XYZ file of C-alpha atoms in Angstrom:
440
model
C -0.152 0.134 0.389
C 1.655 2.822 -0.688
C 2.244 6.221 1.070
C -0.780 8.241 -0.150
C -3.196 5.052 -0.020
C -2.516 4.818 3.780
C -3.031 9.095 4.215
C -6.235 8.251 2.996
C -7.196 5.619 4.508
C -6.523 7.645 7.814
C -7.951 10.280 6.688
C -11.279 8.436 6.078
C -11.227 6.991 9.525
C -10.650 10.204 10.385
C -13.933 11.527 9.624
C -15.511 8.523 10.761
C -14.280 8.761 14.364
C -15.463 12.343 14.469
C -18.939 11.715 13.343
C -19.235 9.071 15.792
C -17.878 11.538 18.780
C -20.172 14.212 17.486
C -23.645 11.912 17.304
C -21.710 10.658 20.962
C -22.229 14.372 21.374
C -25.874 14.828 20.743
C -27.115 11.707 21.621
C -25.909 12.705 25.793
C -27.424 16.416 25.895
C -30.054 16.806 27.591
C -31.673 17.911 24.521
C -31.648 14.006 23.053
C -33.652 14.013 26.219
C -36.366 16.238 25.648
C -36.448 14.370 21.987
C -37.621 11.038 22.855
C -39.877 12.642 25.515
C -41.417 13.867 21.818
C -40.978 10.664 20.486
C -43.088 8.445 23.020
C -45.853 11.790 23.700
C -46.622 11.910 19.593
C -46.727 8.043 19.631
C -49.255 8.404 22.382
C -51.052 11.522 21.362
C -51.557 9.464 17.931
C -52.352 6.456 19.449
C -55.181 7.928 21.207
C -56.449 11.116 19.621
C -56.385 9.963 15.915
C -57.096 6.116 17.164
C -54.343 4.332 15.148
C -53.407 1.261 16.175
C -49.858 1.021 17.998
C -48.330 -2.584 19.428
C -47.633 -1.911 23.267
C -44.451 -3.341 22.320
C -43.416 -0.486 19.859
C -43.060 1.206 23.315
C -41.237 -1.154 24.826
C -38.543 -1.850 22.488
C -38.665 1.807 21.900
C -37.606 1.903 25.617
C -34.746 -1.047 24.823
C -33.038 0.658 22.541
C -32.768 4.683 23.989
C -31.635 2.662 27.451
C -29.243 1.709 25.641
C -27.828 4.485 24.611
C -28.776 7.018 27.046
C -26.450 7.143 30.015
C -28.269 6.892 33.441
C -28.154 10.276 34.130
C -30.179 10.446 31.236
C -32.646 7.711 31.592
C -33.422 9.038 34.772
C -34.446 12.711 33.121
C -36.535 10.759 30.292
C -38.216 8.663 32.834
C -40.186 11.117 35.185
C -41.023 12.574 31.779
C -42.519 8.666 31.434
C -44.544 7.819 35.280
C -47.203 10.328 34.990
C -48.180 8.487 31.046
C -48.008 5.259 32.585
C -51.326 4.819 32.862
C -51.083 5.004 28.947
C -47.942 2.829 28.761
C -46.774 -1.115 29.569
C -45.181 0.259 32.538
C -44.177 -2.848 34.080
C -41.997 -3.489 30.927
C -40.594 -0.205 31.113
C -39.644 -0.183 34.331
C -38.284 -3.235 34.163
C -35.440 -1.632 31.830
C -35.286 1.055 33.390
C -33.974 -0.718 36.779
C -31.623 -2.828 34.587
C -30.100 0.299 33.057
C -29.275 1.322 36.583
C -27.562 -1.569 38.080
C -24.586 -1.003 35.658
C -24.502 2.328 37.514
C -23.533 1.235 40.721
C -20.618 3.010 41.597
C -23.051 6.039 41.217
C -25.652 5.040 44.269
C -24.772 6.040 48.099
C -27.248 3.273 50.075
C -27.581 3.534 53.581
C -27.311 0.215 55.584
C -31.421 1.150 56.799
C -33.283 2.734 54.003
C -31.622 -1.048 51.855
C -33.285 -3.178 54.945
C -36.243 -1.153 55.117
C -37.259 -1.978 51.795
C -36.389 -5.650 51.793
C -38.526 -5.453 54.821
C -41.827 -3.731 52.650
C -40.818 -6.375 49.771
C -40.912 -9.479 52.019
C -44.729 -8.125 53.297
C -45.814 -7.490 49.854
C -44.545 -10.144 48.764
C -46.164 -12.284 51.811
C -49.485 -10.760 51.322
C -49.559 -11.632 47.942
C -49.002 -15.156 47.845
C -51.173 -15.704 50.871
C -53.970 -14.825 48.084
C -55.185 -18.076 45.975
C -54.301 -15.701 42.668
C -51.250 -14.034 42.205
C -50.969 -10.733 40.592
C -47.997 -9.158 38.490
C -48.822 -5.496 38.799
C -49.239 -6.242 41.910
C -45.895 -8.255 42.004
C -44.068 -4.781 40.258
C -44.467 -3.033 43.855
C -41.261 -4.410 44.846
C -39.208 -3.159 41.969
C -40.445 0.152 42.532
C -39.732 -0.019 45.809
C -36.765 -0.863 45.346
C -36.256 1.919 42.518
C -36.797 4.601 44.674
C -34.108 3.503 47.108
C -31.995 3.880 43.985
C -33.019 7.544 42.680
C -32.790 8.407 47.108
C -29.182 6.821 45.982
C -27.796 7.922 43.884
C -25.152 11.022 43.005
C -25.206 14.136 41.604
C -29.081 13.292 40.619
C -30.602 15.729 37.749
C -32.950 17.060 40.299
C -33.825 20.306 38.398
C -34.153 17.962 35.301
C -36.233 15.103 36.217
C -38.667 18.176 37.840
C -38.840 20.158 34.416
C -39.113 16.404 32.233
C -42.273 15.511 34.715
C -44.376 18.682 34.225
C -43.831 18.138 30.661
C -45.047 14.788 30.995
C -48.214 15.402 33.710
C -49.200 18.221 31.295
C -49.206 16.187 27.836
C -50.605 13.548 29.486
C -53.867 15.864 30.586
C -53.876 16.960 26.875
C -53.940 13.298 25.260
C -56.791 12.556 27.522
C -58.747 15.745 26.728
C -58.394 15.963 23.342
C -58.962 12.273 22.810
C -61.709 12.361 25.477
C -63.350 15.285 23.291
C -63.328 12.987 20.020
C -66.471 11.024 21.701
C -67.548 13.865 23.853
C -69.250 17.150 23.741
C -67.519 19.931 26.060
C -70.579 20.465 27.667
C -71.130 17.123 28.786
C -68.002 16.407 30.633
C -68.888 19.648 32.755
C -71.989 17.175 34.119
C -71.573 15.102 37.324
C -71.908 12.612 35.406
C -68.888 13.004 32.720
C -65.819 13.827 34.547
C -63.061 13.952 32.393
C -61.132 10.821 33.418
C -63.504 9.399 35.791
C -63.750 5.647 35.434
C -66.915 5.910 32.895
C -65.711 8.379 30.579
C -63.877 6.243 28.256
C -63.201 7.529 24.752
C -62.196 3.368 23.686
C -63.048 0.123 25.304
C -62.485 -0.591 28.285
C -59.720 -3.148 27.387
C -57.825 -1.205 25.327
C -54.453 0.805 26.849
C -55.189 4.576 26.942
C -54.289 7.486 28.675
C -57.074 8.504 31.373
C -56.678 9.418 34.907
C -59.190 10.177 37.982
C -59.466 13.756 38.100
C -58.187 13.926 41.964
C -55.587 11.340 41.067
C -54.304 13.900 37.951
C -55.239 16.570 40.552
C -52.429 15.345 42.963
C -50.182 15.153 39.682
C -51.378 18.757 39.053
C -50.158 20.456 42.263
C -47.121 18.542 42.135
C -46.175 20.408 38.565
C -48.085 23.290 40.079
C -45.732 23.585 43.232
C -42.402 22.228 42.501
C -42.006 24.000 38.918
C -43.585 27.631 40.348
C -40.477 26.813 42.878
C -37.786 26.926 39.997
C -39.078 29.626 38.340
C -39.554 32.166 40.965
C -36.117 30.974 42.051
C -35.085 31.097 38.202
C -32.792 27.915 38.570
C -33.884 27.444 35.177
C -33.155 28.737 31.578
C -35.691 30.738 29.636
C -36.636 27.815 26.841
C -37.494 25.441 30.422
C -38.985 28.396 32.076
C -41.383 28.735 29.327
C -42.035 24.263 29.306
C -42.879 24.801 33.150
C -45.831 27.796 32.754
C -47.152 26.698 29.669
C -47.056 23.005 31.403
C -48.489 24.721 34.498
C -51.094 26.358 32.748
C -52.278 23.653 30.895
C -52.556 21.526 34.017
C -54.274 23.939 35.898
C -56.838 24.130 33.256
C -57.134 20.715 33.010
C -58.122 20.042 36.598
C -60.406 22.763 36.486
C -61.889 21.004 33.572
C -61.807 17.416 35.981
C -63.743 19.802 38.848
C -61.452 17.538 41.689
C -63.230 19.705 44.563
C -60.443 18.364 46.128
C -58.046 19.915 43.939
C -59.176 23.554 43.852
C -58.788 23.264 47.762
C -55.077 22.610 47.788
C -54.729 24.801 45.375
C -55.400 27.664 47.687
C -53.196 26.153 50.485
C -50.726 26.348 48.091
C -51.178 29.910 46.882
C -50.901 31.038 50.600
C -48.030 28.727 50.956
C -46.180 30.410 48.145
C -46.440 33.653 49.054
C -44.838 33.262 52.469
C -42.046 31.116 50.803
C -40.957 33.935 48.537
C -39.878 36.388 51.477
C -39.883 38.996 48.804
C -42.163 41.779 48.870
C -41.456 42.583 44.798
C -41.587 38.912 44.601
C -44.581 38.523 46.104
C -46.325 41.334 44.062
C -45.668 40.453 40.967
C -46.947 36.276 41.907
C -50.845 37.734 43.328
C -50.748 39.875 39.831
C -49.824 36.832 37.568
C -52.319 34.722 40.170
C -54.716 37.099 39.296
C -54.756 37.202 35.915
C -54.347 33.333 35.650
C -57.636 33.558 37.539
C -59.861 36.107 35.738
C -58.404 34.370 32.677
C -59.958 31.168 34.019
C -63.516 33.438 34.609
C -63.578 34.413 31.129
C -62.243 31.446 28.500
C -63.897 28.958 30.704
C -67.230 30.179 32.816
C -68.745 26.896 32.009
C -66.451 25.450 33.589
C -66.305 27.387 37.138
C -70.159 27.130 36.920
C -69.638 23.689 37.417
C -67.300 24.079 39.865
C -68.807 26.299 42.134
C -71.713 23.819 41.265
C -70.039 20.729 43.093
C -69.030 22.165 45.849
C -73.154 22.846 46.634
C -73.443 18.477 45.935
C -75.415 16.816 48.932
C -72.043 14.691 48.867
C -69.728 17.090 50.542
C -71.054 16.137 53.531
C -69.764 12.039 53.112
C -67.148 14.218 51.290
C -67.384 12.107 48.365
C -68.264 8.793 50.259
C -65.136 8.851 51.408
C -66.083 9.116 55.496
C -68.899 5.856 54.218
C -65.750 3.915 52.978
C -63.813 4.755 55.967
C -66.555 3.853 58.545
C -66.886 0.666 56.164
C -63.020 -0.913 56.882
C -63.086 0.554 59.758
C -65.843 -2.520 60.990
C -63.550 -4.961 58.759
C -60.691 -4.163 61.107
C -62.442 -4.261 63.875
C -64.220 -7.575 63.174
C -60.316 -9.444 63.190
C -58.478 -7.541 66.104
C -55.455 -9.269 64.440
C -55.828 -7.324 61.109
C -54.095 -4.284 62.841
C -50.960 -6.013 62.844
C -51.337 -7.299 59.366
C -54.136 -5.239 57.329
C -56.875 -6.252 55.444
C -54.747 -7.305 52.442
C -52.527 -4.639 50.741
C -54.045 -4.702 47.097
C -57.367 -4.887 48.030
C -57.631 -1.708 50.017
C -59.254 1.029 48.236
C -59.658 4.073 50.700
C -59.494 7.548 48.778
C -56.714 7.842 50.783
C -53.220 7.031 50.267
C -52.009 6.650 54.297
C -55.341 4.979 55.561
C -54.913 2.682 52.486
C -51.812 1.653 53.667
C -53.273 1.322 57.211
C -56.090 -0.819 56.746
C -54.488 -2.407 54.317
C -50.563 -3.387 55.543
C -52.099 -2.924 59.560
C -49.069 -1.635 61.841
C -46.412 -3.373 60.479
C -46.523 -2.087 57.315
C -47.830 1.405 57.709
C -44.638 1.525 60.758
C -41.755 -0.132 57.937
C -43.221 2.155 55.351
C -42.631 5.223 57.632
C -39.131 4.083 58.726
C -38.176 3.797 55.177
C -39.642 7.584 54.463
C -37.310 8.665 57.499
C -34.332 6.705 56.955
C -34.484 8.278 53.406
C -34.532 11.410 54.168
C -32.514 11.380 57.477
C -29.351 12.273 55.732
C -31.014 15.260 53.732
C -28.951 18.390 53.393
C -29.946 21.157 55.922
C -31.179 24.842 54.339
C -31.108 27.923 55.932
C -34.440 28.588 57.569
C -35.178 31.327 55.513
C -35.795 28.711 52.646
C -38.049 26.303 54.704
C -40.870 26.952 53.179
C -39.701 26.854 50.132
C -38.652 23.277 50.771
C -41.579 22.070 51.839
C -44.538 23.526 49.959
C -44.530 20.824 47.283
C -43.994 17.939 49.688
C -47.035 19.096 52.156
C -49.895 20.045 49.296
C -48.704 17.171 47.427
C -49.185 14.959 50.170
C -52.709 16.810 51.726
C -54.064 15.874 47.675
C -53.080 12.434 48.471
C -55.844 11.946 51.122
C -57.962 12.056 47.993
C -57.162 9.204 45.936
C -55.607 5.275 46.531
C -52.691 5.683 45.185
C -50.213 3.602 47.007
C -50.428 0.367 45.343
C -48.445 1.668 41.681
C -45.218 3.267 41.578
C -46.694 5.963 39.285
C -49.384 7.171 41.269
C -46.951 7.742 43.948
C -44.671 9.525 41.838
C -45.704 13.219 42.858
C -45.182 12.353 46.546
C -41.518 10.461 45.627
C -40.755 13.843 44.104
C -41.113 15.905 46.083
C -39.339 14.463 48.758
C -36.567 14.376 45.967
C -36.839 17.862 45.585
C -37.027 18.579 49.581
C -33.727 16.205 49.756
C -32.078 18.170 47.528
C -33.058 21.601 47.747
C -29.148 22.427 48.560
C -28.552 21.709 45.235
C -31.304 23.480 43.482
C -30.224 27.004 45.544
C -27.159 27.155 44.548
C-alpha cells in the first residue's frame, strides 16, 4: 500500500471517528432526552386522539433502544416525563428496563444500610401478602421493584433534580392534554361539565375498556397537577432554570391548571388555594410576592373569562349533597374500620394491601397493611430523608411546600399500590432532599 493510500485511509477513519464522536455528543445532551420525550408523547397522541393502532411492544422496544444509548442520568431524566404517562404505557416492562440500566451504574449509588433494610422488609411483606391470596397478580408483584427503584433514586449521586422536575411537568401536562383531546373526540365539552361525565372518570371512556389508553381519575390528576404547580413554580420563582425550561414549566402549569378545573376536583381547588398561601409566604420578597399576586390574578381572571361554564360547574359541585360525606369517603372509611375491628389481628397485618381501595393514601397503607406495613413504610421514608441537607430557615417553607401540598392531595386518592401514582410524592420528596443543589 502506497503512502498516499495510507493517508487516505487514515483521513477516512478520522472522519468516521469524528462523526461518531459528534453523534455521541448529541445523544448525551439533555435535548436528546426531550426529543425522546416528544417521540413517546407523539405516539400516544396518534394512538389515542387519532385512533391509530400502536402495539405496546413498540414502546417496549423503543425503551430498550433508548436505554442502550442513553446514560443512566439521562434515563432518569426521561422517565420522570414517562411516569405520568404510564397510565397509557406498558409500565411494568419499562420499569424493569429502567432498573436494569441503573444497576449497571451501581458505582453512583450511595446506598445507606437502614433504608435498604426497610426496603427489603417492605418487599417481603408485600410478597407474603400476595402469596397469601389464591391468585398472584404480577401487577401487584411489580410493586416490589418499584420500592427498590425509589431506593436507587434516593441513593443516586448527582441526581439531575432540576431536569427531572422540568420533564415531570411536561409529562403531566402532556398526559392531561392527550386525555382531554382524545375524550373530546367522543364527548361534547358541555357534557364533561356534568356531574356524571367528569373528565377522566371511570365511566368516561374514549376507547374500549380493554384497550390501553391515557386516562386518569380527576383527583389523581389533581395530585399530579399540584405537584407540577408547586415544584415547577418553585424553580421559576427562584430563577433556577433557563428561559426555554421556564417557558415549558409555565405552559405545563397552565395546561395542568385548566385540565384540573375541567375535571372539577374539589380537593384540587382547596389544595391549590393552600399552595397559593404557602407559596406567597415562601417567597420572602415583597417584589416577588407582588409579581406573583398579579400573575395569579391574571390567571384566575382568564379562567373565569375563558371557561365560565367550567367555573359554574365547579361551584355547583361544592354545593352538592355528597359534600357531607366527602363524596362517600367517610362511609368507606367507616366500613374498613368495622372490618378491621371484626378481626383484631388485622390491626397488625391489615386487610390485604392490594384489596384496600380507601381513597386516602395513609389510610390505605394502614387498613391494607396494618401497623406492620405502616411502621415499615414510615421508617423507610424517614431513613431516606435522614441524610438530607439542612437549609437556612428562610428556605424552610420553600423546601417543604411541594411536599405538604402533594401529601395533602394524596389524602383523597388510593395511590399507594402503584409506583407511577405515588410518583408526585416521590419527586416532591427528592426535591426536598436535594434542595441545596437546587438553590446553588
